[in-house]
PDB file of C-alpha atoms in Angstrom:
ATOM      1  CA  MET B 107      11.914 -14.254  -0.625  1.00 37.00           C
ATOM      2  CA  LEU B 108      11.990 -15.250   3.072  1.00 38.00           C
ATOM      3  CA  LEU B 109      11.233 -11.712   4.179  1.00 42.00           C
ATOM      4  CA  THR B 110       8.045 -11.387   6.007  1.00 42.00           C
ATOM      5  CA  THR B 111       5.903 -12.972   2.755  1.00 48.00           C
ATOM      6  CA  ASN B 112       3.115 -13.341   5.465  1.00 59.00           C
ATOM      7  CA  ALA B 113       2.951  -9.793   6.379  1.00 64.00           C
ATOM      8  CA  GLN B 114      -0.061  -8.817   4.103  1.00 75.00           C
ATOM      9  CA  SER B 115      -1.550 -12.475   4.756  1.00 74.00           C
ATOM     10  CA  GLY B 116      -5.359 -11.784   5.460  1.00 83.00           C
ATOM     11  CA  LEU B 117      -5.621  -8.688   3.434  1.00 92.00           C
ATOM     12  CA  ASN B 118      -7.565  -8.438   0.003  1.00 94.00           C
ATOM     13  CA  ILE B 119      -4.515  -6.992  -1.389  1.00 95.00           C
ATOM     14  CA  GLU B 120      -2.092  -9.803  -0.613  1.00 94.00           C
ATOM     15  CA  PRO B 121      -2.407 -11.434  -3.945  1.00 95.00           C
ATOM     16  CA  LEU B 122      -0.901  -8.249  -5.664  1.00 96.00           C
ATOM     17  CA  PHE B 123       2.132  -8.528  -3.537  1.00 94.00           C
ATOM     18  CA  ALA B 124       2.501 -12.291  -4.318  1.00 93.00           C
ATOM     19  CA  GLY B 125       2.539 -11.357  -7.809  1.00 94.00           C
ATOM     20  CA  LYS B 126      -0.731 -13.174  -8.805  1.00 94.00           C
ATOM     21  CA  ILE B 127      -2.477  -9.978 -10.411  1.00 95.00           C
ATOM     22  CA  ILE B 128       0.496  -8.069 -12.069  1.00 96.00           C
ATOM     23  CA  PRO B 129       3.407 -10.704 -12.965  1.00 96.00           C
ATOM     24  CA  GLN B 130       6.654 -10.493 -10.874  1.00 94.00           C
ATOM     25  CA  GLN B 131       8.439  -9.169 -13.923  1.00 96.00           C
ATOM     26  CA  ARG B 132       6.519  -6.177 -14.549  1.00 97.00           C
ATOM     27  CA  MET B 133       6.600  -4.926 -10.995  1.00 97.00           C
ATOM     28  CA  VAL B 134       9.483  -3.023  -9.215  1.00 97.00           C
ATOM     29  CA  GLU B 135       9.426  -4.455  -5.712  1.00 95.00           C
ATOM     30  CA  THR B 136      11.227  -2.754  -2.405  1.00 95.00           C
ATOM     31  CA  ARG B 137      11.575  -4.408   0.707  1.00 93.00           C
ATOM     32  CA  VAL B 138      13.220  -3.010   4.006  1.00 93.00           C
ATOM     33  CA  LYS B 139      13.791  -4.405   7.195  1.00 90.00           C
ATOM     34  CA  GLY B 140      15.616  -3.578  10.211  1.00 87.00           C
ATOM     35  CA  LYS B 141      17.620  -0.788  11.804  1.00 88.00           C
ATOM     36  CA  MET B 142      17.232   1.715   8.299  1.00 87.00           C
ATOM     37  CA  LEU B 143      13.357   1.980   9.316  1.00 91.00           C
ATOM     38  CA  SER B 144      13.831   2.382  13.216  1.00 90.00           C
ATOM     39  CA  LYS B 145      14.161   6.358  12.843  1.00 88.00           C
ATOM     40  CA  TYR B 146      10.243   6.027  11.115  1.00 89.00           C
ATOM     41  CA  GLN B 147       9.460   3.830  13.807  1.00 92.00           C
ATOM     42  CA  LEU B 148       8.721   0.893  11.220  1.00 93.00           C
ATOM     43  CA  THR B 149      10.028  -2.465  11.270  1.00 93.00           C
ATOM     44  CA  LEU B 150       8.872  -3.613   7.786  1.00 93.00           C
ATOM     45  CA  PHE B 151       8.329  -1.735   4.443  1.00 93.00           C
ATOM     46  CA  ARG B 152       7.204  -3.575   1.404  1.00 94.00           C
ATOM     47  CA  SER B 153       6.239  -1.846  -1.854  1.00 94.00           C
ATOM     48  CA  VAL B 154       5.205  -2.927  -5.362  1.00 97.00           C
ATOM     49  CA  ARG B 155       4.953  -0.515  -8.355  1.00 98.00           C
ATOM     50  CA  PHE B 156       3.631  -1.011 -12.130  1.00 98.00           C
ATOM     51  CA  GLN B 157       2.592   0.793 -14.858  1.00 97.00           C
ATOM     52  CA  ALA B 158      -0.845  -0.788 -15.521  1.00 96.00           C
ATOM     53  CA  ASN B 159      -1.583  -1.838 -19.230  1.00 95.00           C
ATOM     54  CA  ASN B 160      -5.173  -1.413 -19.115  1.00 94.00           C
ATOM     55  CA  LYS B 161      -8.083  -0.230 -17.181  1.00 92.00           C
ATOM     56  CA  GLN B 162      -9.241  -3.550 -15.858  1.00 95.00           C
ATOM     57  CA  GLU B 163      -5.713  -3.672 -13.916  1.00 95.00           C
ATOM     58  CA  ILE B 164      -6.139  -0.293 -12.227  1.00 94.00           C
ATOM     59  CA  THR B 165      -9.782  -1.476 -11.289  1.00 93.00           C
ATOM     60  CA  ARG B 166      -8.628  -4.802  -9.806  1.00 96.00           C
ATOM     61  CA  VAL B 167      -5.688  -3.418  -7.633  1.00 96.00           C
ATOM     62  CA  HIS B 168      -8.295  -0.641  -6.505  1.00 93.00           C
ATOM     63  CA  ASP B 169     -11.097  -2.741  -5.754  1.00 94.00           C
ATOM     64  CA  LEU B 170      -9.066  -4.853  -3.169  1.00 95.00           C
ATOM     65  CA  ILE B 171      -7.896  -1.718  -1.602  1.00 93.00           C
ATOM     66  CA  GLU B 172     -11.598  -0.821  -1.244  1.00 91.00           C
ATOM     67  CA  LEU B 173     -12.420  -4.120   0.283  1.00 93.00           C
ATOM     68  CA  ASP B 174      -9.545  -3.892   2.818  1.00 92.00           C
ATOM     69  CA  LYS B 175     -10.609  -0.169   3.243  1.00 90.00           C
ATOM     70  CA  LYS B 176     -14.210  -1.498   4.548  1.00 89.00           C
ATOM     71  CA  LYS B 177     -12.492  -3.948   6.776  1.00 87.00           C
ATOM     72  CA  HIS B 178     -10.608  -1.236   8.200  1.00 79.00           C
ATOM     73  CA  PRO B 179     -12.761   1.880   8.123  1.00 75.00           C
ATOM     74  CA  ASN B 180     -11.529   3.956  11.433  1.00 74.00           C
ATOM     75  CA  ASN B 181      -8.573   5.373  10.210  1.00 72.00           C
ATOM     76  CA  ILE B 182      -8.493   6.734   6.555  1.00 72.00           C
ATOM     77  CA  TYR B 183      -6.736   9.451   4.732  1.00 74.00           C
ATOM     78  CA  SER B 184      -7.877   9.547   0.936  1.00 70.00           C
ATOM     79  CA  GLU B 185      -7.103  12.172  -1.643  1.00 67.00           C
ATOM     80  CA  ASN B 186      -8.365  12.331  -5.441  1.00 67.00           C
ATOM     81  CA  TYR B 187      -7.823  14.341  -8.349  1.00 61.00           C
ATOM     82  CA  SER B 188      -8.991  14.345 -11.926  1.00 57.00           C
ATOM     83  CA  SER B 189      -8.478  16.774 -14.747  1.00 54.00           C
ATOM     84  CA  THR B 190     -10.572  17.317 -17.853  1.00 49.00           C
ATOM     85  CA  LYS B 191      -7.895  15.338 -19.537  1.00 51.00           C
ATOM     86  CA  SER B 192      -8.915  12.134 -17.856  1.00 53.00           C
ATOM     87  CA  ARG B 193      -5.878  12.035 -16.293  1.00 60.00           C
ATOM     88  CA  SER B 194      -6.057  11.095 -12.515  1.00 82.00           C
ATOM     89  CA  LYS B 195      -4.180  10.787  -9.193  1.00 86.00           C
ATOM     90  CA  GLU B 196      -5.369   9.263  -5.965  1.00 87.00           C
ATOM     91  CA  THR B 197      -4.106   8.530  -2.695  1.00 86.00           C
ATOM     92  CA  LEU B 198      -5.462   6.638  -0.106  1.00 88.00           C
ATOM     93  CA  MET B 199      -3.660   5.435   3.117  1.00 89.00           C
ATOM     94  CA  LEU B 200      -5.366   3.089   5.993  1.00 89.00           C
ATOM     95  CA  GLN B 201      -4.524   2.347   9.351  1.00 89.00           C
ATOM     96  CA  LEU B 202      -5.090  -1.370   9.700  1.00 89.00           C
ATOM     97  CA  SER B 203      -5.840  -3.489  12.628  1.00 85.00           C
ATOM     98  CA  LYS B 204      -2.683  -3.940  15.081  1.00 86.00           C
ATOM     99  CA  GLU B 205      -0.934  -7.349  14.683  1.00 84.00           C
ATOM    100  CA  GLY B 206       0.719  -8.298  18.021  1.00 85.00           C
ATOM    101  CA  ASN B 207       2.911  -5.143  19.217  1.00 86.00           C
ATOM    102  CA  HIS B 208       3.041  -3.747  15.396  1.00 88.00           C
ATOM    103  CA  ASN B 209       0.661  -1.167  13.899  1.00 90.00           C
ATOM    104  CA  ARG B 210      -0.109  -1.670  10.193  1.00 92.00           C
ATOM    105  CA  PHE B 211      -0.449   0.734   7.469  1.00 92.00           C
ATOM    106  CA  LEU B 212      -1.493   0.116   3.536  1.00 93.00           C
ATOM    107  CA  CYS B 213      -1.093   3.004   1.146  1.00 92.00           C
ATOM    108  CA  TYR B 214      -2.290   3.249  -2.589  1.00 93.00           C
ATOM    109  CA  LYS B 215      -1.280   5.999  -4.919  1.00 92.00           C
ATOM    110  CA  ARG B 216      -2.047   6.056  -8.575  1.00 93.00           C
ATOM    111  CA  ASN B 217      -0.683   8.772 -10.990  1.00 92.00           C
ATOM    112  CA  ASN B 218      -2.551   8.042 -14.193  1.00 91.00           C
ATOM    113  CA  GLU B 219      -1.433   4.395 -15.173  1.00 93.00           C
ATOM    114  CA  GLU B 220       1.508   4.453 -12.432  1.00 96.00           C
ATOM    115  CA  VAL B 221       0.431   2.460  -9.483  1.00 97.00           C
ATOM    116  CA  THR B 222       2.261   1.738  -5.995  1.00 96.00           C
ATOM    117  CA  VAL B 223       0.949  -0.135  -3.127  1.00 96.00           C
ATOM    118  CA  ILE B 224       2.926  -0.063   0.002  1.00 94.00           C
ATOM    119  CA  TYR B 225       2.729  -2.120   3.275  1.00 95.00           C
ATOM    120  CA  MET B 226       4.319  -0.888   6.456  1.00 93.00           C
ATOM    121  CA  GLU B 227       4.648  -2.100  10.054  1.00 93.00           C
ATOM    122  CA  GLY B 228       6.090  -0.842  13.068  1.00 93.00           C
ATOM    123  CA  THR B 229       5.779   1.103  16.448  1.00 92.00           C
ATOM    124  CA  LEU B 230       4.538   3.969  14.447  1.00 90.00           C
ATOM    125  CA  ASN B 231       0.977   4.944  16.171  1.00 86.00           C
ATOM    126  CA  SER B 232      -1.021   7.232  13.828  1.00 84.00           C
ATOM    127  CA  LEU B 233      -1.804   7.839  10.243  1.00 82.00           C
ATOM    128  CA  ASP B 234      -0.931  11.547  10.713  1.00 82.00           C
ATOM    129  CA  THR B 235       2.299  10.448  12.120  1.00 81.00           C
ATOM    130  CA  LEU B 236       2.694   8.831   8.805  1.00 80.00           C
ATOM    131  CA  ARG B 237       1.389  11.141   6.297  1.00 78.00           C
ATOM    132  CA  GLU B 238       4.275  13.743   7.759  1.00 77.00           C
ATOM    133  CA  LEU B 239       6.931  11.120   7.362  1.00 72.00           C
ATOM    134  CA  ILE B 240       6.210  10.443   3.389  1.00 68.00           C
ATOM    135  CA  LYS B 241       5.169  13.982   2.319  1.00 62.00           C
TER     136      LYS B 241
END
C-alpha cells in the first residue's frame, strides 16, 4: 500500500480510493507505476471498479466527481447515454490542476451499476491525447 497513497489527496473523490465509501473487499483496484506506463506518457495509473448495490452508492460517487469537476472546470470531456429501459452509461474525463511536473487526470465511467474511477498522472499534456489512448 506504499504506492503513492496521497496521489489523490485534495480531491473530493479521494475517500473512494481509500475504501471509505465502498469497502475495499467490494472493489477491484489496479495500480500501475513505472516503466510500463512510459509509452503512454504516464507515471501513475490507479483505478477502482465496483458494482453498486443501490442508487445511493452511484449518487454518492457521482456527486464527489461533480465536486471535483467544479474545482477543475477548464478541461472536461463528458458523454451520457440513457435508454428507455432506464439503463444508463456515463463517461466523464477531467484534466486536473498540475502538481509539480505532472499533469493529473480523473476519469469516471458508469455502465448501469458498474462504476469505474481512474486517477492518472504523467507528462501527457492533454485530455484529447488521453481520450485517443483509452478509446
